[in-house]
Short mmCIF file of C-alpha atoms in Angstrom, two decimals:
data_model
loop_
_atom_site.label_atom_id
_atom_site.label_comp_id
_atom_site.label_asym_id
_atom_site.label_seq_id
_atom_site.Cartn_x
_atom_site.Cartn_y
_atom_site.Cartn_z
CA UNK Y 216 -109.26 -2.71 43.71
CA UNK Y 217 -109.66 -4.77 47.25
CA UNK Y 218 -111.12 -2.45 48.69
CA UNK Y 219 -113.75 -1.16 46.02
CA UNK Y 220 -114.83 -4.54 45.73
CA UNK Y 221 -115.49 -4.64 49.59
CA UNK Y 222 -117.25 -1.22 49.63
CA UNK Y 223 -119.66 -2.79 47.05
CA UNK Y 224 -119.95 -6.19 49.72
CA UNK Y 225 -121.09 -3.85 52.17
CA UNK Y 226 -123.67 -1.20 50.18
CA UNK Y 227 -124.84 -4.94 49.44
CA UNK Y 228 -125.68 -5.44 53.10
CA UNK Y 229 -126.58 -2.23 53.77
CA UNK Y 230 -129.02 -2.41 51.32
CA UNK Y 231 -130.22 -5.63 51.49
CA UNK Y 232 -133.01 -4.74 54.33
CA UNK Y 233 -134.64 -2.10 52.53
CA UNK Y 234 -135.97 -5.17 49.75
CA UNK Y 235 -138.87 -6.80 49.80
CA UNK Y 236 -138.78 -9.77 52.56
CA UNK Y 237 -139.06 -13.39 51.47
CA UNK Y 238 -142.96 -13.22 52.94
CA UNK Y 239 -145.32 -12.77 49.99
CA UNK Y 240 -148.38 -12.35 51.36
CA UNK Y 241 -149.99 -13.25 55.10
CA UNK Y 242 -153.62 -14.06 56.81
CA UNK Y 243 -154.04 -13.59 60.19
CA UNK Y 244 -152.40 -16.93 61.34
CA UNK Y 245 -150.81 -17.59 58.16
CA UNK Y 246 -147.98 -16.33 56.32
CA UNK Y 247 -146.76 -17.26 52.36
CA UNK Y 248 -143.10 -18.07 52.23
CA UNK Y 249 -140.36 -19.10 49.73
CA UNK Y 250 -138.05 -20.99 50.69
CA UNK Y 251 -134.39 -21.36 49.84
CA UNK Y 252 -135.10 -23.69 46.46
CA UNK Y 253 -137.28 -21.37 45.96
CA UNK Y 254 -140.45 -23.02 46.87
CA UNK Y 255 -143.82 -21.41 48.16
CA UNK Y 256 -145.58 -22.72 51.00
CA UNK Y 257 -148.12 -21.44 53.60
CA UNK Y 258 -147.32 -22.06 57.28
CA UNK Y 259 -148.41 -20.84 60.67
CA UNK Y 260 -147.23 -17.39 61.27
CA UNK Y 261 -144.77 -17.45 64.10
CA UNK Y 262 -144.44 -21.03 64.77
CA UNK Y 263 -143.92 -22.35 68.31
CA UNK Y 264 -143.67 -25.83 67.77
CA UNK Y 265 -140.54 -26.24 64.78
CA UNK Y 266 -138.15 -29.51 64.05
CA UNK Y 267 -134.96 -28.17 62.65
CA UNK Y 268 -132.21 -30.87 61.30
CA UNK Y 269 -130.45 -28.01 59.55
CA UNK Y 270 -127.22 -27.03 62.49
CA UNK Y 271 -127.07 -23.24 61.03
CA UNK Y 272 -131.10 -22.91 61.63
CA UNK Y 273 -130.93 -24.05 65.11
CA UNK Y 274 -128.17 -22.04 65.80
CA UNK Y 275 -129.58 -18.76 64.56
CA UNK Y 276 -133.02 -19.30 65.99
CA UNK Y 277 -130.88 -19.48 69.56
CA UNK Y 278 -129.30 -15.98 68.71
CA UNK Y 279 -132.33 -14.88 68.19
CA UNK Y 280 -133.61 -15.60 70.98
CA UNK Y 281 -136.41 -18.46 69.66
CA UNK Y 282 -134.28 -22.09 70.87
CA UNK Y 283 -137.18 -22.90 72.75
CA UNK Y 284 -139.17 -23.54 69.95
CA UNK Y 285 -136.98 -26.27 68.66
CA UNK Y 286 -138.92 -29.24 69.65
CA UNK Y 287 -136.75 -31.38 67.33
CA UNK Y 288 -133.44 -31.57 65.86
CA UNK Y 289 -130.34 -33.76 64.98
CA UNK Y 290 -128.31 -35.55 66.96
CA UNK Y 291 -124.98 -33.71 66.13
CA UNK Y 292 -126.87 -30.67 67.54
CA UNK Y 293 -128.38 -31.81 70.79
CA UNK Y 294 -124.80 -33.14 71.51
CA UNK Y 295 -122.86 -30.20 71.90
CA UNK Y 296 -120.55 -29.86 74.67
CA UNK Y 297 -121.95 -25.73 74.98
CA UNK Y 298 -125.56 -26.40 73.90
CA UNK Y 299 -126.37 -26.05 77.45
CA UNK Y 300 -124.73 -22.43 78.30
CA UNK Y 301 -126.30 -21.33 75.35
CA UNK Y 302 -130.28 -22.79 75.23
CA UNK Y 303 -130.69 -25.63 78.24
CA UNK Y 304 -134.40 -25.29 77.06
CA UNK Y 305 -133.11 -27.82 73.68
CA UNK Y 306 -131.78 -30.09 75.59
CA UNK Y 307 -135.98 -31.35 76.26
CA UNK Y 308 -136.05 -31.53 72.14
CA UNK Y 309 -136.40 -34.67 70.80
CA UNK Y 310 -133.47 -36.18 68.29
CA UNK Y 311 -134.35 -36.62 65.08
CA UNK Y 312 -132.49 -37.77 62.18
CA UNK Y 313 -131.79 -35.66 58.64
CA UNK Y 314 -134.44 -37.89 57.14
CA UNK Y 315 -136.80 -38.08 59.98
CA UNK Y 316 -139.50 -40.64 59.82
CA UNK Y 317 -143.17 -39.13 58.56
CA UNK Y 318 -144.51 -40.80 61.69
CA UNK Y 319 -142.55 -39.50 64.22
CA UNK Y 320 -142.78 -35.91 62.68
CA UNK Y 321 -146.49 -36.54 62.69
CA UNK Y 322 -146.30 -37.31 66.42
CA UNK Y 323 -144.49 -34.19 67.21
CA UNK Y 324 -147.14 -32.11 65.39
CA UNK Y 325 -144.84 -29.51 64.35
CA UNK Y 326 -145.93 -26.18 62.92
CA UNK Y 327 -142.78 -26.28 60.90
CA UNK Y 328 -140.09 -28.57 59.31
CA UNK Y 329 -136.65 -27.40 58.43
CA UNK Y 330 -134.56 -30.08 56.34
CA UNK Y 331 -131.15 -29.71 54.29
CA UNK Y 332 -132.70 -31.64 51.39
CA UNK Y 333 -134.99 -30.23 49.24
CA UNK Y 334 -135.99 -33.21 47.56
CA UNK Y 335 -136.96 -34.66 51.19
CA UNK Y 336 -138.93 -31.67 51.83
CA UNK Y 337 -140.92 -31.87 49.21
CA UNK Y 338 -142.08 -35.64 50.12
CA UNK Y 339 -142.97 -34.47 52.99
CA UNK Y 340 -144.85 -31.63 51.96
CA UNK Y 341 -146.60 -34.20 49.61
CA UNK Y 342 -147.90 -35.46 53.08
CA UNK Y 343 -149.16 -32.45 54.03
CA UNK Y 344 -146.46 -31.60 56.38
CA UNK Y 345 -144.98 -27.84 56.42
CA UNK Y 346 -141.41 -28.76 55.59
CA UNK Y 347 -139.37 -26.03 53.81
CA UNK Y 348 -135.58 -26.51 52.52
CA UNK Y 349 -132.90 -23.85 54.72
CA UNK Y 350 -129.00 -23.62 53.37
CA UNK Y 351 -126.73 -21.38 52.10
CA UNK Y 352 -123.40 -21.45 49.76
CA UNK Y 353 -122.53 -18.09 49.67
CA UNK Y 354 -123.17 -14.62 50.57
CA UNK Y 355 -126.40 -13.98 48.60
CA UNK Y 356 -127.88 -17.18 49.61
CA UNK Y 357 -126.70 -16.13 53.35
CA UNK Y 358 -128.57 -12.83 52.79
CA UNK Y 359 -131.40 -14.68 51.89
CA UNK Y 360 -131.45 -17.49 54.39
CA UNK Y 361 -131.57 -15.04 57.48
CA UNK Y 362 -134.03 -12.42 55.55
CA UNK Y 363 -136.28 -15.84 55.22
CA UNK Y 364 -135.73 -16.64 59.20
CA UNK Y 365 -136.60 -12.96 59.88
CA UNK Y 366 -139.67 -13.34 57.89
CA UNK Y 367 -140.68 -17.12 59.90
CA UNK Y 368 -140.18 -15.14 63.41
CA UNK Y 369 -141.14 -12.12 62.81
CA UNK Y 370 -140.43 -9.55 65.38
CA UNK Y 371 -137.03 -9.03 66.92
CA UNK Y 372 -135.63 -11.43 64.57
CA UNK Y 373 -135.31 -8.56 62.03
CA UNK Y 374 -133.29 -6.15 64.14
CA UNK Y 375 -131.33 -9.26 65.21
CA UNK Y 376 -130.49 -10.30 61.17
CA UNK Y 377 -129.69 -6.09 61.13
CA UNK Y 378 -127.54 -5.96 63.88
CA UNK Y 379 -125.81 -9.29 62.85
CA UNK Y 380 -124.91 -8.55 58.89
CA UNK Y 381 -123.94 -5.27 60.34
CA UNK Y 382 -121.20 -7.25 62.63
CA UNK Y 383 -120.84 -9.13 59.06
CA UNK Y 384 -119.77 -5.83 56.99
CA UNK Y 385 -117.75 -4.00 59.70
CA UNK Y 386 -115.47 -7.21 60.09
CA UNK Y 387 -114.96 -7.72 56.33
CA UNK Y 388 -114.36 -3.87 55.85
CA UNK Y 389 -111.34 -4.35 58.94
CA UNK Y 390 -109.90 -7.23 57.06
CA UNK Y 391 -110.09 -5.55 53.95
CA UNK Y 392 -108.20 -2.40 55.14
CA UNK Y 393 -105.58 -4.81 57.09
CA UNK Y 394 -104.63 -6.52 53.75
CA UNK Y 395 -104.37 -4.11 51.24
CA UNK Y 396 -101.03 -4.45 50.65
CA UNK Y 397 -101.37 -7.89 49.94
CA UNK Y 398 -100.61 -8.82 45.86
CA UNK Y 399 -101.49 -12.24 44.12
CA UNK Y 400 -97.72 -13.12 44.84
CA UNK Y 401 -97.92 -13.08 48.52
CA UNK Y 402 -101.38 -14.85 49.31
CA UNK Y 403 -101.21 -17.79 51.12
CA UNK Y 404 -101.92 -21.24 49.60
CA UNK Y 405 -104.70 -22.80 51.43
CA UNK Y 406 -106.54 -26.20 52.10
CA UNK Y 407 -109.54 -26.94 54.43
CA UNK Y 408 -110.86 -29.99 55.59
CA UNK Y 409 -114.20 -30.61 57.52
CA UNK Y 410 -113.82 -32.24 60.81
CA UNK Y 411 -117.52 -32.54 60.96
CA UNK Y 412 -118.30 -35.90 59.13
CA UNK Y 413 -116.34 -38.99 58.06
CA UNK Y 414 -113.92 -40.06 60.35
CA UNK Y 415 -110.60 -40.88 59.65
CA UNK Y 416 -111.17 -38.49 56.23
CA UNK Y 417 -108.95 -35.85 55.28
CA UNK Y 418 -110.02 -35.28 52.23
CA UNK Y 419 -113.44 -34.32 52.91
CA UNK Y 420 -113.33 -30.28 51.38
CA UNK Y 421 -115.14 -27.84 49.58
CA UNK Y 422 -113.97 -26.12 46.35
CA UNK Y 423 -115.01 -23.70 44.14
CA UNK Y 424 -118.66 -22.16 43.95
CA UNK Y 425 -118.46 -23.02 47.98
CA UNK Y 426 -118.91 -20.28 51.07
CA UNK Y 427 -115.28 -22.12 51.71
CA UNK Y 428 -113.73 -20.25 48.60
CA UNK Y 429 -115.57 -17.47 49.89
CA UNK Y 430 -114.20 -17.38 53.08
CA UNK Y 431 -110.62 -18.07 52.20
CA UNK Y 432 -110.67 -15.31 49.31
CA UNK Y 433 -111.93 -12.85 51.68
CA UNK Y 434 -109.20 -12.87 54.22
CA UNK Y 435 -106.62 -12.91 51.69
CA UNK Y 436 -106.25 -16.49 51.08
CA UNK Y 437 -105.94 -18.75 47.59
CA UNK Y 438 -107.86 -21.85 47.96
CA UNK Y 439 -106.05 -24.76 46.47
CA UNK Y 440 -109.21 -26.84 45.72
CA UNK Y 441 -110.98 -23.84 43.88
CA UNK Y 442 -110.30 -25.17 40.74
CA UNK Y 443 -112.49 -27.94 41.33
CA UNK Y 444 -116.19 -26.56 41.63
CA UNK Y 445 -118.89 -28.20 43.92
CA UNK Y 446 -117.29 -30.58 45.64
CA UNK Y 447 -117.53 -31.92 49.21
CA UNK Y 448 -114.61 -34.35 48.87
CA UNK Y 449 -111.21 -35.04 46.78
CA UNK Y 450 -108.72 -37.74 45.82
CA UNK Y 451 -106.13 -37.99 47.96
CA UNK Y 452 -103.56 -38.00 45.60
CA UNK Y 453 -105.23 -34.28 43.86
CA UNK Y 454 -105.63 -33.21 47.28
CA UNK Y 455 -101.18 -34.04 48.12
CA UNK Y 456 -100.43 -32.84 44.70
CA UNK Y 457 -101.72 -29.46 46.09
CA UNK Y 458 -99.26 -29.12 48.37
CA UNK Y 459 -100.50 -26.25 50.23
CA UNK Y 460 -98.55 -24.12 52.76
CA UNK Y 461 -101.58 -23.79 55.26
CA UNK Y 462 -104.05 -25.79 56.53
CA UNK Y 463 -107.42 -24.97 58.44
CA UNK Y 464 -109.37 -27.66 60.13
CA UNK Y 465 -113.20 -26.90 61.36
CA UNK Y 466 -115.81 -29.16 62.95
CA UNK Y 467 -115.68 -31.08 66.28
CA UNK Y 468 -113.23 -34.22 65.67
CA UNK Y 469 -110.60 -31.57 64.36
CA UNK Y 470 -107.89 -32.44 66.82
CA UNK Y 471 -108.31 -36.03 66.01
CA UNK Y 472 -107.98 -34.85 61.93
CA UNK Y 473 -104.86 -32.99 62.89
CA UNK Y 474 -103.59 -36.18 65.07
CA UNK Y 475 -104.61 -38.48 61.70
CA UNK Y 476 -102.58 -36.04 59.71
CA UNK Y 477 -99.47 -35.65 61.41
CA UNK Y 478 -99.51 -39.28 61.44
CA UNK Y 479 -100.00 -39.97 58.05
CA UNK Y 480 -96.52 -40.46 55.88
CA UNK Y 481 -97.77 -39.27 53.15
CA UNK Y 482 -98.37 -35.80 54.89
CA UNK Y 483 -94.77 -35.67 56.02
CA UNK Y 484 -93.34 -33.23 53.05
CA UNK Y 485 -96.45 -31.28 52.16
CA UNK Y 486 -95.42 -27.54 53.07
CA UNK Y 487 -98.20 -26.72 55.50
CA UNK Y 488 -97.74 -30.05 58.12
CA UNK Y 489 -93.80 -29.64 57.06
CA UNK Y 490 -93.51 -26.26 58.63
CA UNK Y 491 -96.34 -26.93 61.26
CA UNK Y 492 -98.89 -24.42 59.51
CA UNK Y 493 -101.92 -26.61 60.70
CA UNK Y 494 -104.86 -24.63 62.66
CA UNK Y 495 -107.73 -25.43 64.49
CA UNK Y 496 -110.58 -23.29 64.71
CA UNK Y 497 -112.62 -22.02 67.93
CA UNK Y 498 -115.92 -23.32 69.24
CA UNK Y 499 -119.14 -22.17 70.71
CA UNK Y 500 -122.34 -23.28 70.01
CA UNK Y 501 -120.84 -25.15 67.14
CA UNK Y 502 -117.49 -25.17 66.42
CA UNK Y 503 -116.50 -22.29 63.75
CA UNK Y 504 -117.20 -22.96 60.61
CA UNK Y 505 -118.70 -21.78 57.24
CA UNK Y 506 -122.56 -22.05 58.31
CA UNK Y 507 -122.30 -20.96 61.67
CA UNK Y 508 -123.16 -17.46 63.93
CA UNK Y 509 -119.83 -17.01 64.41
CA UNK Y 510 -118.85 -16.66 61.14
CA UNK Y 511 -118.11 -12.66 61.83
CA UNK Y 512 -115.45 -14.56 64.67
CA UNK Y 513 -114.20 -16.99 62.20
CA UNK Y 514 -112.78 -14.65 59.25
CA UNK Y 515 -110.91 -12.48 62.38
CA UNK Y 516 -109.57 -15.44 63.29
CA UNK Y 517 -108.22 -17.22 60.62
CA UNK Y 518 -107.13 -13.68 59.03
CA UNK Y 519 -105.10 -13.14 61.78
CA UNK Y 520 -103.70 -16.45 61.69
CA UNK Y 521 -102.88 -16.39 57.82
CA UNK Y 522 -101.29 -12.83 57.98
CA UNK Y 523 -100.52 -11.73 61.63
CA UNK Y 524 -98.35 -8.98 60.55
CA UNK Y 525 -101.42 -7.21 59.10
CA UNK Y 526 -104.33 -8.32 61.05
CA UNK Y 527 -105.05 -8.73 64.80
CA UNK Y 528 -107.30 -10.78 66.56
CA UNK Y 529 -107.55 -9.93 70.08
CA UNK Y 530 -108.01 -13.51 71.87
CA UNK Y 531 -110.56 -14.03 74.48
CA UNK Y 532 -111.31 -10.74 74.40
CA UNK Y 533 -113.09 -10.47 70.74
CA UNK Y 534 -115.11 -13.64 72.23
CA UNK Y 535 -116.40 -11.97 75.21
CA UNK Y 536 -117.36 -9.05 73.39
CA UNK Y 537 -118.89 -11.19 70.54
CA UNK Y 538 -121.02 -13.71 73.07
CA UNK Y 539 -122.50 -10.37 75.00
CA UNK Y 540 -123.17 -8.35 71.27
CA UNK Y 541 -124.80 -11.31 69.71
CA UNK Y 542 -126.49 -14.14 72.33
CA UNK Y 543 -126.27 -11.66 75.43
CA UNK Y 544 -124.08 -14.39 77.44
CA UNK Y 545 -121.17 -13.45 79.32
CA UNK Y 546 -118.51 -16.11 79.96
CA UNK Y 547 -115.32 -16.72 82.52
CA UNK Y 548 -112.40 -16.00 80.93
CA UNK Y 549 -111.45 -19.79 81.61
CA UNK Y 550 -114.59 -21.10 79.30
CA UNK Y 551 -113.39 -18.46 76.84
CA UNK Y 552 -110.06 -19.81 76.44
CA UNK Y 553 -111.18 -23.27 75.98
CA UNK Y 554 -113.72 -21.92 73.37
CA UNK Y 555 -110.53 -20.34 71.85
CA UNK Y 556 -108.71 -23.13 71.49
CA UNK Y 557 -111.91 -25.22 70.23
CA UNK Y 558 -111.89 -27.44 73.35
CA UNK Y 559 -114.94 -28.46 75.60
CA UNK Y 560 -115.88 -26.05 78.93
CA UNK Y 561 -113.48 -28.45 80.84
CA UNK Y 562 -110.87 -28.33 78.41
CA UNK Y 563 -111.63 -31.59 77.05
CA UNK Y 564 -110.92 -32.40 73.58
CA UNK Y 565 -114.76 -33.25 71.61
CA UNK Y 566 -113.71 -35.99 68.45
#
């Protein structure tokens, strides 16, 4: 039954690029998009000049080879430990905040906004501003998202959203394959928690209707918090009642979060920090996680780390290959490792 239903993920992506783009119509300097609330809007056809507070936008525009048209973006982005390996050109863009001021945007004269809030874009588009809303929660709106990005760019950004979901399917095909034998008895219990925002918070999470769920179900996981749709955060007392045997920890203060929970008491008997079944995931641009390029990297990784018996992830080795397929970058084996163990180019720990 796994594996039908991961022959039907893949004919998904397969088939995804002979649709109809997100571009409904174009002029000669304009093109008609809609964007991911599903909003029309004109802007300038390949746009040189774009602010970006959306991480997974940025990111993918650098894979695809357009970082230097990031003129503006969030803090968390510009302060990346690997920005620099990856697209030194950013490091000139100027920081913005998620709700940047109308004034400053005005000053930057942008051909193109990219926000995480609809509701924000729209204000600004009620200024006349090209703002559009970018983000994804699972795999369609993924599909979607990049098939939009493809449309913005325009050129090799197609064959790079091909070559990518085809890196996508091949690596959830694998892990399909490697599990198989996997029932509902033996799945691993999981909980996540986002190292990205709120310091000092374990309990910051994602539940069901989340690319989360998504992720964990798809390397043969059970989430513990899918029973709770739509969340970004739970009680701690829910969360400890959960008492999961793993725990994965994403986002750039995740050895402090692991630190904070092996140092919190009421940790002490919950299965996963009990028997030491805490991980941290990778970096790279960003640090893996659900929104990122690496996402192909991340469901190896954690696969491998859930079931090791049945999957293999082949260390520095998957990263080098990875880097040079998708961003063209080849790194020392010594950056590698630290990438592998989600530590900074020196080795230095980043939260």
């Amino acid at each position: 039954m796994a594996s039908i239903k991961f022959k039907k993920i893949i004919m998904l992506f397969s088939c995804i690029f002979s649709l109809s783009s997100c571009v409904n119509s174009e002029t000669d300097n304009q093109i008609k998009i809609t964007d991911c609330a599903g909003i029309e809007i004109k802007i300038t056809k390949n746009p040189q000049r774009i602010i970006s507070v959306n991480q997974s936008f940025v990111e993918f525009s650098i894979a695809m080879g357009e970082g230097s048209k990031i003129i503006g973006t969030h803090g968390s982005v510009l302060g990346h430990v690997y920005l620099p390996y990856f697209c030194p050109e950013i490091l000139n863009a100027t920081k913005v905040g998620y709700q940047a001021n109308p004034e400053l945007i005005f000053s930057l004269e942008p051909d193109l906004i990219v926000l995480n809030d609809p509701a924000y874009a729209q204000s600004l588009r009620d200024k006349g501003l090209p703002a559009i809303y970018f983000g994804y929660n699972n795999i369609d709106e993924l599909n979607y998202s990049l098939n939009l990005m493809s449309d913005i760019y325009g050129g090799n950004a197609k064959k790079f959203v091909q070559k990518w979901m085809a890196n996508f399917a091949n690596t959830l095909e694998n892990i399909s394959n490697d599990l198989s034998s996997l029932t509902d008895l033996n799945k691993k219990n999981v909980y996540y928690i986002n190292a990205a925002i709120n310091p000092g918070d374990l309990y910051s999470t994602f539940g069901g209707n989340s690319f989360v769920e998504y992720w964990i179900n798809h390397i043969g996981g059970k989430l513990v918090t899918s029973k709770y749709p739509d969340i970004d955060s739970i009680e701690k007392e829910v969360a400890l009642s959960l008492n999961p045997e793993t725990i994965f920890i994403s986002g750039y203060a995740e050895y402090t979060r692991k630190d904070e929970l092996f140092a919190d008491p009421s940790w002490k008997n919950i299965d996963a920090v009990a028997n030491n079944e805490v991980y941290l995931m990778p970096t790279s641009l960003v640090s893996y996680e659900r929104f990122s390029v690496e996402l192909p990297m991340l469901f190896e990784y954690s696969a491998s780390i859930l079931y090791p018996e049945l999957h293999k992830f082949d260390g520095i080795n998957s990263l080098r290959n990875f880097n040079k397929e998708i961003y063209n970058i080849e790194f020392s084996d010594a950056i590698l490792n630290n990438m592998l163990l989600g530590l900074g180019p020196n080795g230095e720990r980043m939260g």
